mmCIF file of C-alpha atoms in Angstrom:
data_model
loop_
_atom_site.group_PDB
_atom_site.id
_atom_site.type_symbol
_atom_site.label_atom_id
_atom_site.label_comp_id
_atom_site.label_asym_id
_atom_site.label_seq_id
_atom_site.Cartn_x
_atom_site.Cartn_y
_atom_site.Cartn_z
ATOM 1 C CA UNK A 789 -1.101 14.188 10.820
ATOM 2 C CA UNK A 790 1.791 16.304 9.838
ATOM 3 C CA UNK A 791 2.681 15.315 6.478
ATOM 4 C CA UNK A 792 4.484 17.327 4.336
ATOM 5 C CA UNK A 793 2.578 18.508 1.391
ATOM 6 C CA UNK A 794 3.843 20.326 -1.889
ATOM 7 C CA UNK A 795 5.427 23.471 -1.105
ATOM 8 C CA UNK A 796 6.852 26.591 -3.119
ATOM 9 C CA UNK A 797 9.904 24.298 -3.517
ATOM 10 C CA UNK A 798 7.785 21.669 -5.190
ATOM 11 C CA UNK A 799 6.227 24.104 -7.711
ATOM 12 C CA UNK A 800 8.749 25.231 -10.093
ATOM 13 C CA UNK A 801 7.213 27.662 -12.775
ATOM 14 C CA UNK A 802 8.184 29.811 -15.971
ATOM 15 C CA UNK A 803 5.685 32.408 -15.083
ATOM 16 C CA UNK A 804 7.235 35.700 -14.554
ATOM 17 C CA UNK A 805 7.722 36.438 -10.967
ATOM 18 C CA UNK A 806 4.647 38.370 -9.896
ATOM 19 C CA UNK A 807 2.183 35.831 -11.699
ATOM 20 C CA UNK A 808 4.173 33.015 -9.973
ATOM 21 C CA UNK A 809 3.270 34.502 -6.669
ATOM 22 C CA UNK A 810 -0.183 34.996 -7.807
ATOM 23 C CA UNK A 811 -0.362 31.295 -8.808
ATOM 24 C CA UNK A 812 1.171 29.692 -5.659
ATOM 25 C CA UNK A 813 -1.144 32.213 -3.466
ATOM 26 C CA UNK A 814 -4.025 30.524 -5.355
ATOM 27 C CA UNK A 815 -2.449 27.049 -4.918
ATOM 28 C CA UNK A 816 -1.951 27.197 -1.103
ATOM 29 C CA UNK A 817 -4.873 29.370 -0.154
ATOM 30 C CA UNK A 818 -7.456 26.573 -0.965
ATOM 31 C CA UNK A 819 -8.772 24.694 2.012
ATOM 32 C CA UNK A 820 -8.140 21.055 1.066
ATOM 33 C CA UNK A 821 -8.162 17.517 3.003
ATOM 34 C CA UNK A 822 -5.521 15.606 1.184
ATOM 35 C CA UNK A 823 -2.410 16.699 2.924
ATOM 36 C CA UNK A 824 -3.816 15.320 6.195
ATOM 37 C CA UNK A 825 -3.808 11.932 5.094
ATOM 38 C CA UNK A 826 -1.300 11.467 2.088
ATOM 39 C CA UNK A 827 2.258 12.217 1.908
ATOM 40 C CA UNK A 828 3.674 13.954 -1.329
ATOM 41 C CA UNK A 829 6.440 12.135 -3.037
ATOM 42 C CA UNK A 830 8.411 12.654 -6.023
ATOM 43 C CA UNK A 831 9.342 10.035 -8.581
ATOM 44 C CA UNK A 832 10.779 9.607 -12.217
ATOM 45 C CA UNK A 833 9.091 6.686 -13.287
ATOM 46 C CA UNK A 834 5.736 6.295 -15.019
ATOM 47 C CA UNK A 835 4.910 3.224 -12.828
ATOM 48 C CA UNK A 836 5.837 2.510 -9.210
ATOM 49 C CA UNK A 837 5.789 -0.955 -7.841
ATOM 50 C CA UNK A 838 5.410 -1.534 -4.421
ATOM 51 C CA UNK A 839 6.281 -5.182 -2.983
ATOM 52 C CA UNK A 840 6.325 -6.540 0.321
ATOM 53 C CA UNK A 841 7.521 -9.811 1.975
ATOM 54 C CA UNK A 842 5.383 -11.850 4.415
ATOM 55 C CA UNK A 843 5.934 -10.906 8.064
ATOM 56 C CA UNK A 844 8.575 -13.087 10.134
ATOM 57 C CA UNK A 845 6.108 -14.832 12.329
ATOM 58 C CA UNK A 846 6.389 -15.030 16.091
ATOM 59 C CA UNK A 847 9.127 -16.081 18.317
ATOM 60 C CA UNK A 848 8.865 -19.942 19.231
ATOM 61 C CA UNK A 849 9.865 -21.579 22.480
ATOM 62 C CA UNK A 850 13.513 -22.681 22.074
ATOM 63 C CA UNK A 851 14.777 -26.375 23.018
ATOM 64 C CA UNK A 852 18.324 -25.640 24.939
ATOM 65 C CA UNK A 853 21.296 -26.997 23.098
ATOM 66 C CA UNK A 854 19.262 -27.292 19.710
ATOM 67 C CA UNK A 855 20.178 -24.968 16.581
ATOM 68 C CA UNK A 856 17.660 -22.029 15.597
ATOM 69 C CA UNK A 857 15.775 -23.200 12.832
ATOM 70 C CA UNK A 858 15.554 -20.758 9.717
ATOM 71 C CA UNK A 859 12.968 -20.235 7.110
ATOM 72 C CA UNK A 860 13.333 -18.689 3.701
ATOM 73 C CA UNK A 861 11.626 -15.252 2.959
ATOM 74 C CA UNK A 862 8.280 -15.457 1.200
ATOM 75 C CA UNK A 863 6.581 -12.589 -1.106
ATOM 76 C CA UNK A 864 3.568 -10.755 0.267
ATOM 77 C CA UNK A 865 1.487 -8.382 -1.335
ATOM 78 C CA UNK A 866 2.076 -6.044 -4.483
ATOM 79 C CA UNK A 867 0.929 -3.287 -6.298
ATOM 80 C CA UNK A 868 1.656 -1.111 -9.318
ATOM 81 C CA UNK A 869 0.739 2.316 -9.388
ATOM 82 C CA UNK A 870 0.674 3.895 -12.875
ATOM 83 C CA UNK A 871 0.765 7.881 -13.028
ATOM 84 C CA UNK A 872 -1.790 9.631 -15.024
ATOM 85 C CA UNK A 873 -1.444 13.143 -16.731
ATOM 86 C CA UNK A 874 -4.000 15.972 -16.065
ATOM 87 C CA UNK A 875 -3.600 19.286 -18.215
ATOM 88 C CA UNK A 876 -5.104 22.546 -18.539
ATOM 89 C CA UNK A 877 -4.708 25.627 -21.262
ATOM 90 C CA UNK A 878 -6.118 28.854 -22.096
ATOM 91 C CA UNK A 879 -5.651 31.489 -24.872
ATOM 92 C CA UNK A 880 -5.963 35.115 -25.138
ATOM 93 C CA UNK A 881 -6.430 36.465 -28.740
ATOM 94 C CA UNK A 882 -3.629 39.015 -29.716
ATOM 95 C CA UNK A 883 -6.003 41.974 -29.870
ATOM 96 C CA UNK A 884 -7.619 41.440 -26.537
ATOM 97 C CA UNK A 885 -4.192 40.615 -25.006
ATOM 98 C CA UNK A 886 -3.073 44.152 -25.974
ATOM 99 C CA UNK A 887 -5.390 45.746 -23.659
ATOM 100 C CA UNK A 888 -5.558 42.901 -20.876
ATOM 101 C CA UNK A 889 -1.720 42.376 -20.323
ATOM 102 C CA UNK A 890 -1.947 45.253 -17.458
ATOM 103 C CA UNK A 891 -5.303 44.399 -16.139
ATOM 104 C CA UNK A 892 -5.962 42.727 -12.682
ATOM 105 C CA UNK A 893 -8.060 40.358 -14.354
ATOM 106 C CA UNK A 894 -5.198 38.404 -15.496
ATOM 107 C CA UNK A 895 -3.807 37.642 -12.328
ATOM 108 C CA UNK A 896 -7.112 36.751 -10.827
ATOM 109 C CA UNK A 897 -7.215 34.378 -13.691
ATOM 110 C CA UNK A 898 -3.718 32.926 -12.820
ATOM 111 C CA UNK A 899 -4.730 32.611 -9.211
ATOM 112 C CA UNK A 900 -7.808 30.618 -10.272
ATOM 113 C CA UNK A 901 -5.457 28.215 -12.240
ATOM 114 C CA UNK A 902 -3.503 27.603 -8.865
ATOM 115 C CA UNK A 903 -6.961 26.840 -7.137
ATOM 116 C CA UNK A 904 -7.869 24.593 -9.948
ATOM 117 C CA UNK A 905 -4.471 22.463 -9.495
ATOM 118 C CA UNK A 906 -4.884 21.999 -5.766
ATOM 119 C CA UNK A 907 -8.636 20.874 -5.962
ATOM 120 C CA UNK A 908 -7.517 18.408 -8.708
ATOM 121 C CA UNK A 909 -5.142 16.853 -6.458
ATOM 122 C CA UNK A 910 -7.368 16.913 -3.693
ATOM 123 C CA UNK A 911 -9.912 14.855 -5.800
ATOM 124 C CA UNK A 912 -7.267 12.275 -6.941
ATOM 125 C CA UNK A 913 -6.186 11.758 -3.431
ATOM 126 C CA UNK A 914 -9.611 11.612 -1.601
ATOM 127 C CA UNK A 915 -10.912 9.110 -4.326
ATOM 128 C CA UNK A 916 -8.649 6.692 -2.989
ATOM 129 C CA UNK A 917 -10.557 7.103 0.497
ATOM 130 C CA UNK A 918 -13.947 7.198 -1.125
ATOM 131 C CA UNK A 919 -13.393 4.238 -3.452
ATOM 132 C CA UNK A 920 -12.299 2.186 -0.560
ATOM 133 C CA UNK A 921 -15.219 0.169 -0.436
ATOM 134 C CA UNK A 922 -15.475 -0.724 -3.924
ATOM 135 C CA UNK A 923 -11.936 -0.705 -5.315
ATOM 136 C CA UNK A 924 -9.421 -3.342 -4.869
ATOM 137 C CA UNK A 925 -6.284 -2.533 -3.104
ATOM 138 C CA UNK A 926 -2.781 -3.975 -2.858
ATOM 139 C CA UNK A 927 -4.213 -7.213 -1.217
ATOM 140 C CA UNK A 928 -6.876 -7.911 -3.791
ATOM 141 C CA UNK A 929 -9.876 -6.729 -1.877
ATOM 142 C CA UNK A 930 -11.113 -3.265 -1.236
ATOM 143 C CA UNK A 931 -9.434 -1.020 1.504
ATOM 144 C CA UNK A 932 -12.466 -1.544 3.583
ATOM 145 C CA UNK A 933 -13.455 -5.239 3.649
ATOM 146 C CA UNK A 934 -14.293 -8.150 5.787
ATOM 147 C CA UNK A 935 -11.845 -10.137 3.692
ATOM 148 C CA UNK A 936 -8.470 -9.197 4.353
ATOM 149 C CA UNK A 937 -6.002 -11.971 4.419
ATOM 150 C CA UNK A 938 -4.333 -11.592 7.662
ATOM 151 C CA UNK A 939 -0.810 -11.792 5.954
ATOM 152 C CA UNK A 940 0.720 -14.772 7.151
ATOM 153 C CA UNK A 941 -0.222 -17.128 4.445
ATOM 154 C CA UNK A 942 -2.747 -19.095 6.602
ATOM 155 C CA UNK A 943 -5.765 -17.877 4.751
ATOM 156 C CA UNK A 944 -7.065 -16.117 8.034
ATOM 157 C CA UNK A 945 -9.429 -13.286 7.173
ATOM 158 C CA UNK A 946 -9.513 -9.956 9.342
ATOM 159 C CA UNK A 947 -12.219 -6.966 8.566
ATOM 160 C CA UNK A 948 -12.264 -3.349 8.999
ATOM 161 C CA UNK A 949 -15.575 -2.796 7.541
ATOM 162 C CA UNK A 950 -18.690 -1.602 9.555
ATOM 163 C CA UNK A 951 -22.033 -0.618 8.520
ATOM 164 C CA UNK A 952 -22.829 1.891 11.642
ATOM 165 C CA UNK A 953 -23.982 5.451 11.323
ATOM 166 C CA UNK A 954 -21.916 8.343 12.830
ATOM 167 C CA UNK A 955 -22.318 8.920 16.404
ATOM 168 C CA UNK A 956 -20.456 8.477 19.742
ATOM 169 C CA UNK A 957 -21.219 4.851 20.057
ATOM 170 C CA UNK A 958 -20.188 4.273 16.753
ATOM 171 C CA UNK A 959 -16.822 6.201 17.190
ATOM 172 C CA UNK A 960 -16.315 4.286 20.345
ATOM 173 C CA UNK A 961 -17.028 0.731 18.927
ATOM 174 C CA UNK A 962 -14.565 1.651 16.005
ATOM 175 C CA UNK A 963 -11.908 2.458 18.376
ATOM 176 C CA UNK A 964 -12.360 -0.872 20.382
ATOM 177 C CA UNK A 965 -12.453 -2.824 17.152
ATOM 178 C CA UNK A 966 -9.050 -0.833 16.508
ATOM 179 C CA UNK A 967 -7.594 -1.810 19.722
ATOM 180 C CA UNK A 968 -8.354 -5.486 18.894
ATOM 181 C CA UNK A 969 -6.720 -5.434 15.760
ATOM 182 C CA UNK A 970 -4.257 -8.624 15.102
ATOM 183 C CA UNK A 971 -1.010 -8.717 13.567
ATOM 184 C CA UNK A 972 -0.045 -10.911 10.732
ATOM 185 C CA UNK A 973 0.905 -13.535 13.175
ATOM 186 C CA UNK A 974 -2.343 -13.463 14.933
ATOM 187 C CA UNK A 975 -0.991 -11.391 17.845
ATOM 188 C CA UNK A 976 -3.188 -8.322 19.387
ATOM 189 C CA UNK A 977 -1.308 -5.310 18.041
ATOM 190 C CA UNK A 978 -3.531 -2.504 18.756
ATOM 191 C CA UNK A 979 -4.340 0.283 16.468
ATOM 192 C CA UNK A 980 -5.379 3.682 17.997
ATOM 193 C CA UNK A 981 -7.674 5.326 15.414
ATOM 194 C CA UNK A 982 -7.506 9.187 16.254
ATOM 195 C CA UNK A 983 -9.006 10.797 13.015
ATOM 196 C CA UNK A 984 -12.426 10.961 11.575
ATOM 197 C CA UNK A 985 -12.929 11.276 7.847
ATOM 198 C CA UNK A 986 -16.461 12.096 6.567
ATOM 199 C CA UNK A 987 -18.506 13.947 4.154
ATOM 200 C CA UNK A 988 -19.233 17.532 4.918
ATOM 201 C CA UNK A 989 -22.956 16.679 5.631
ATOM 202 C CA UNK A 990 -21.528 14.824 8.619
ATOM 203 C CA UNK A 991 -19.171 17.368 9.784
ATOM 204 C CA UNK A 992 -21.018 18.791 12.427
ATOM 205 C CA UNK A 993 -22.400 15.355 13.712
ATOM 206 C CA UNK A 994 -18.895 14.622 13.861
ATOM 207 C CA UNK A 995 -17.685 17.412 15.864
ATOM 208 C CA UNK A 996 -20.755 17.342 18.439
ATOM 209 C CA UNK A 997 -19.817 13.515 18.799
ATOM 210 C CA UNK A 998 -16.349 14.464 19.462
ATOM 211 C CA UNK A 999 -16.697 17.696 21.690
ATOM 212 C CA UNK A 1000 -19.656 16.771 23.950
ATOM 213 C CA UNK A 1001 -18.694 16.235 27.355
ATOM 214 C CA UNK A 1002 -21.248 13.591 28.237
ATOM 215 C CA UNK A 1003 -22.704 10.807 26.002
ATOM 216 C CA UNK A 1004 -26.669 11.008 24.965
ATOM 217 C CA UNK A 1005 -28.983 8.376 25.574
ATOM 218 C CA UNK A 1006 -32.013 7.633 23.457
ATOM 219 C CA UNK A 1007 -35.468 6.917 25.396
ATOM 220 C CA UNK A 1008 -38.432 6.252 22.964
ATOM 221 C CA UNK A 1009 -38.181 9.467 20.769
ATOM 222 C CA UNK A 1010 -36.605 11.806 23.595
ATOM 223 C CA UNK A 1011 -32.510 12.455 23.662
ATOM 224 C CA UNK A 1012 -31.259 12.987 27.424
ATOM 225 C CA UNK A 1013 -27.956 13.267 28.255
ATOM 226 C CA UNK A 1014 -26.428 10.926 30.699
ATOM 227 C CA UNK A 1015 -23.509 11.333 33.347
ATOM 228 C CA UNK A 1016 -21.517 9.006 30.998
ATOM 229 C CA UNK A 1017 -18.176 10.746 30.101
ATOM 230 C CA UNK A 1018 -17.621 10.569 26.369
ATOM 231 C CA UNK A 1019 -14.050 9.332 26.649
ATOM 232 C CA UNK A 1020 -13.926 8.203 23.156
ATOM 233 C CA UNK A 1021 -14.473 11.782 21.804
ATOM 234 C CA UNK A 1022 -11.513 12.967 23.788
ATOM 235 C CA UNK A 1023 -9.244 10.504 21.702
ATOM 236 C CA UNK A 1024 -10.065 12.028 18.462
ATOM 237 C CA UNK A 1025 -7.461 14.524 17.488
ATOM 238 C CA UNK A 1026 -9.221 15.799 14.367
ATOM 239 C CA UNK A 1027 -12.329 15.765 11.970
ATOM 240 C CA UNK A 1028 -11.607 15.795 8.322
ATOM 241 C CA UNK A 1029 -14.777 16.568 6.087
ATOM 242 C CA UNK A 1030 -14.463 16.511 2.456
ATOM 243 C CA UNK A 1031 -16.690 17.650 -0.440
ATOM 244 C CA UNK A 1032 -15.201 14.751 -2.495
ATOM 245 C CA UNK A 1033 -17.378 12.128 -0.820
ATOM 246 C CA UNK A 1034 -20.491 11.554 -2.905
ATOM 247 C CA UNK A 1035 -22.117 9.213 0.060
ATOM 248 C CA UNK A 1036 -22.868 11.709 2.780
ATOM 249 C CA UNK A 1037 -23.442 8.811 5.396
ATOM 250 C CA UNK A 1038 -20.023 6.831 4.971
ATOM 251 C CA UNK A 1039 -17.429 7.889 7.289
ATOM 252 C CA UNK A 1040 -13.911 6.585 8.318
ATOM 253 C CA UNK A 1041 -11.465 6.703 10.979
ATOM 254 C CA UNK A 1042 -7.865 6.604 10.847
ATOM 255 C CA UNK A 1043 -4.584 5.837 12.839
ATOM 256 C CA UNK A 1044 -2.444 9.014 12.107
ATOM 257 C CA UNK A 1045 0.763 6.985 13.126
ATOM 258 C CA UNK A 1046 0.092 3.979 10.782
ATOM 259 C CA UNK A 1047 -1.874 5.090 7.910
ATOM 260 C CA UNK A 1048 0.297 5.359 4.874
ATOM 261 C CA UNK A 1049 -1.420 7.219 1.983
ATOM 262 C CA UNK A 1050 1.065 8.337 -0.767
ATOM 263 C CA UNK A 1051 0.768 10.946 -3.648
ATOM 264 C CA UNK A 1052 3.462 10.577 -6.251
ATOM 265 C CA UNK A 1053 4.422 13.341 -8.339
ATOM 266 C CA UNK A 1054 6.449 13.157 -11.520
ATOM 267 C CA UNK A 1055 5.377 16.710 -12.493
ATOM 268 C CA UNK A 1056 3.861 18.930 -9.871
ATOM 269 C CA UNK A 1057 1.944 21.964 -11.073
ATOM 270 C CA UNK A 1058 4.338 23.867 -13.268
ATOM 271 C CA UNK A 1059 2.204 26.514 -15.345
ATOM 272 C CA UNK A 1060 3.921 28.121 -18.501
ATOM 273 C CA UNK A 1061 2.706 31.580 -20.021
ATOM 274 C CA UNK A 1062 4.066 33.060 -23.047
ATOM 275 C CA UNK A 1063 3.045 35.226 -26.171
ATOM 276 C CA UNK A 1064 3.022 33.200 -29.279
ATOM 277 C CA UNK A 1065 5.848 34.522 -31.635
ATOM 278 C CA UNK A 1066 3.364 33.978 -34.617
ATOM 279 C CA UNK A 1067 -0.064 34.822 -33.503
ATOM 280 C CA UNK A 1068 0.910 37.317 -30.611
ATOM 281 C CA UNK A 1069 -1.842 35.039 -28.807
ATOM 282 C CA UNK A 1070 -1.279 34.928 -24.961
ATOM 283 C CA UNK A 1071 -1.134 31.306 -24.013
ATOM 284 C CA UNK A 1072 -1.253 29.435 -20.354
ATOM 285 C CA UNK A 1073 -0.749 25.992 -20.112
ATOM 286 C CA UNK A 1074 -0.011 23.432 -17.269
ATOM 287 C CA UNK A 1075 0.122 19.815 -16.763
ATOM 288 C CA UNK A 1076 0.288 17.681 -13.388
ATOM 289 C CA UNK A 1077 1.479 13.961 -13.461
ATOM 290 C CA UNK A 1078 0.502 12.298 -10.219
ATOM 291 C CA UNK A 1079 -0.934 8.956 -8.733
ATOM 292 C CA UNK A 1080 -2.281 8.471 -5.295
ATOM 293 C CA UNK A 1081 -2.592 5.125 -3.215
ATOM 294 C CA UNK A 1082 -1.863 3.547 -0.009
ATOM 295 C CA UNK A 1083 0.983 1.228 1.210
ATOM 296 C CA UNK A 1084 -1.559 -2.004 2.240
ATOM 297 C CA UNK A 1085 -2.350 0.106 5.087
ATOM 298 C CA UNK A 1086 -5.950 -1.318 6.108
ATOM 299 C CA UNK A 1087 -5.187 -2.129 9.484
ATOM 300 C CA UNK A 1088 -4.605 1.554 10.574
ATOM 301 C CA UNK A 1089 -8.297 2.795 8.923
ATOM 302 C CA UNK A 1090 -11.576 1.555 9.351
ATOM 303 C CA UNK A 1091 -14.686 2.355 7.270
ATOM 304 C CA UNK A 1092 -18.658 2.333 7.552
ATOM 305 C CA UNK A 1093 -20.631 2.039 4.692
ATOM 306 C CA UNK A 1094 -23.934 3.124 5.908
ATOM 307 C CA UNK A 1095 -27.081 2.241 3.857
#
């Protein structure tokens, strides 16, 4: 998922140039997951309203000579994102600062603030995924649910929720469920899941399930390799393992071309450092104003809540 993330262009700073480079080095060096699933967007609003229209429906067979009937547009689901502010601040007493100002420890500390900023953004974004089993989304039910309204006003329900532990067969079954996904009009509209997202405890299980050439078969207590090719694993483009997931058994699949995770920034990391003119103390502060969500993209992901 080649989504753009925050770059040096998005991270203005009033640190001196040397410390700015140190902060940014820390910011981009952290291995995080959110850029794989979320697009970074800017905003000047404290709240963001996302509205949609009901889909147009299917084409109908025409009667030659008759006028084409028309229908009014109808509102679909809507969601409001409210941005939140996150801050960090430190102060070095004037006496200590007199001896620390040229020490490398100050630069190391600034770098750690950059790391902290990226980790916080990662936590905010990945909570959208980990909370997908319990927190209601734009359509009024959790991201992973068996009660999604199909979207045409008919009341027909569609599900994207499973309970199967992560293995080759579960990946295969999830892909099949995606290829049988229906559009709001009730037509088959295949979704091709190509990305696995899981807790770090399942990272090696996921990679083994994707990379093994042949499927395993369980016979009693013995596991033997069959001659059945692992074709499902070959279709998985990437495995994303995140420490943000508190449940080590839950896992999800995503369609990289259809999933629309969004992170809205009114203020990206923008650290400031200065010597207080009255006290002489050295101060470092920063704030991030951000919210993360998704654009009712439940068809393009499938989650398993494993007991």
